[in-house]
């Protein structure tokens, strides 16, 4: 059982660890840069246009979510409880990543994707199966106990791997949501729906192994020394050394009454349930958009047929 009273005791780590002012500054600067591009400099882009209210709203919402996952107490809790780690994974890679295609205008995406090095990277999106396997493969490798425990001992490696996963998530969702490629190069609505089903299917084994594991898998959530070392990723060393010296903390059990196995299983369930919820909305969106496009195509075909019939009738009457 996760006690709110126990969780609230993370305040002993101090303001910087709980609210990460540096990451807050990063998200603010990113938001300012976004609005400079889309409100002030958009005329410098080919096909540039004024920002739509919906796009700005989605971007700001995404930045709030991003800060909530990596800057607010959820981040420090993700190093204490595996369930919060999986909440972080689901929201950042399965929600924020696809939202970027609706937050960032298509002319910015086009300029970005056509940058020399970036263009080469995005070439793999022409083979959607490759991007699907890449993200899910790297995600599964990341959650191997030996890999996750190793990465959580180094702030630079941990951040780099998370950045890689976010890039792979963008590449994975690009074939479904991008507005850069001509419509004729897009997957059809049915294939997009099957593709999203495929993402969920490939995530299932990793979640299943975590949910049904009968023993704790990760030392950084169970072993005191490994956990304290991992906490250095988000807690200033001076604060952590002080708490350790006073004997106030020795492991994650100080903050929770739940067992490591139960916490682990909860994490796997959170990931799978949120994936189903997010993908349910995606599938609904894709279906209705596909239905609308099919109706528009039918109406256009009918209009052209009527127009051709009218022209032929006029020609017939002219030369009769």
Coordinates of C-alpha atoms in Angstrom, one line a residue, residues 156-166:
X156 CA 24.4 11.8 -18.3
X157 CA 23.7 8.3 -19.6
X158 CA 20.2 8.2 -18.1
X159 CA 19.3 11.5 -19.7
X160 CA 20.8 10.5 -23.0
X161 CA 18.9 7.2 -23.1
X162 CA 15.6 9.0 -22.3
X163 CA 16.3 11.5 -25.0
X164 CA 17.0 8.6 -27.4
X165 CA 13.7 7.0 -26.4
X166 CA 11.8 10.3 -27.0

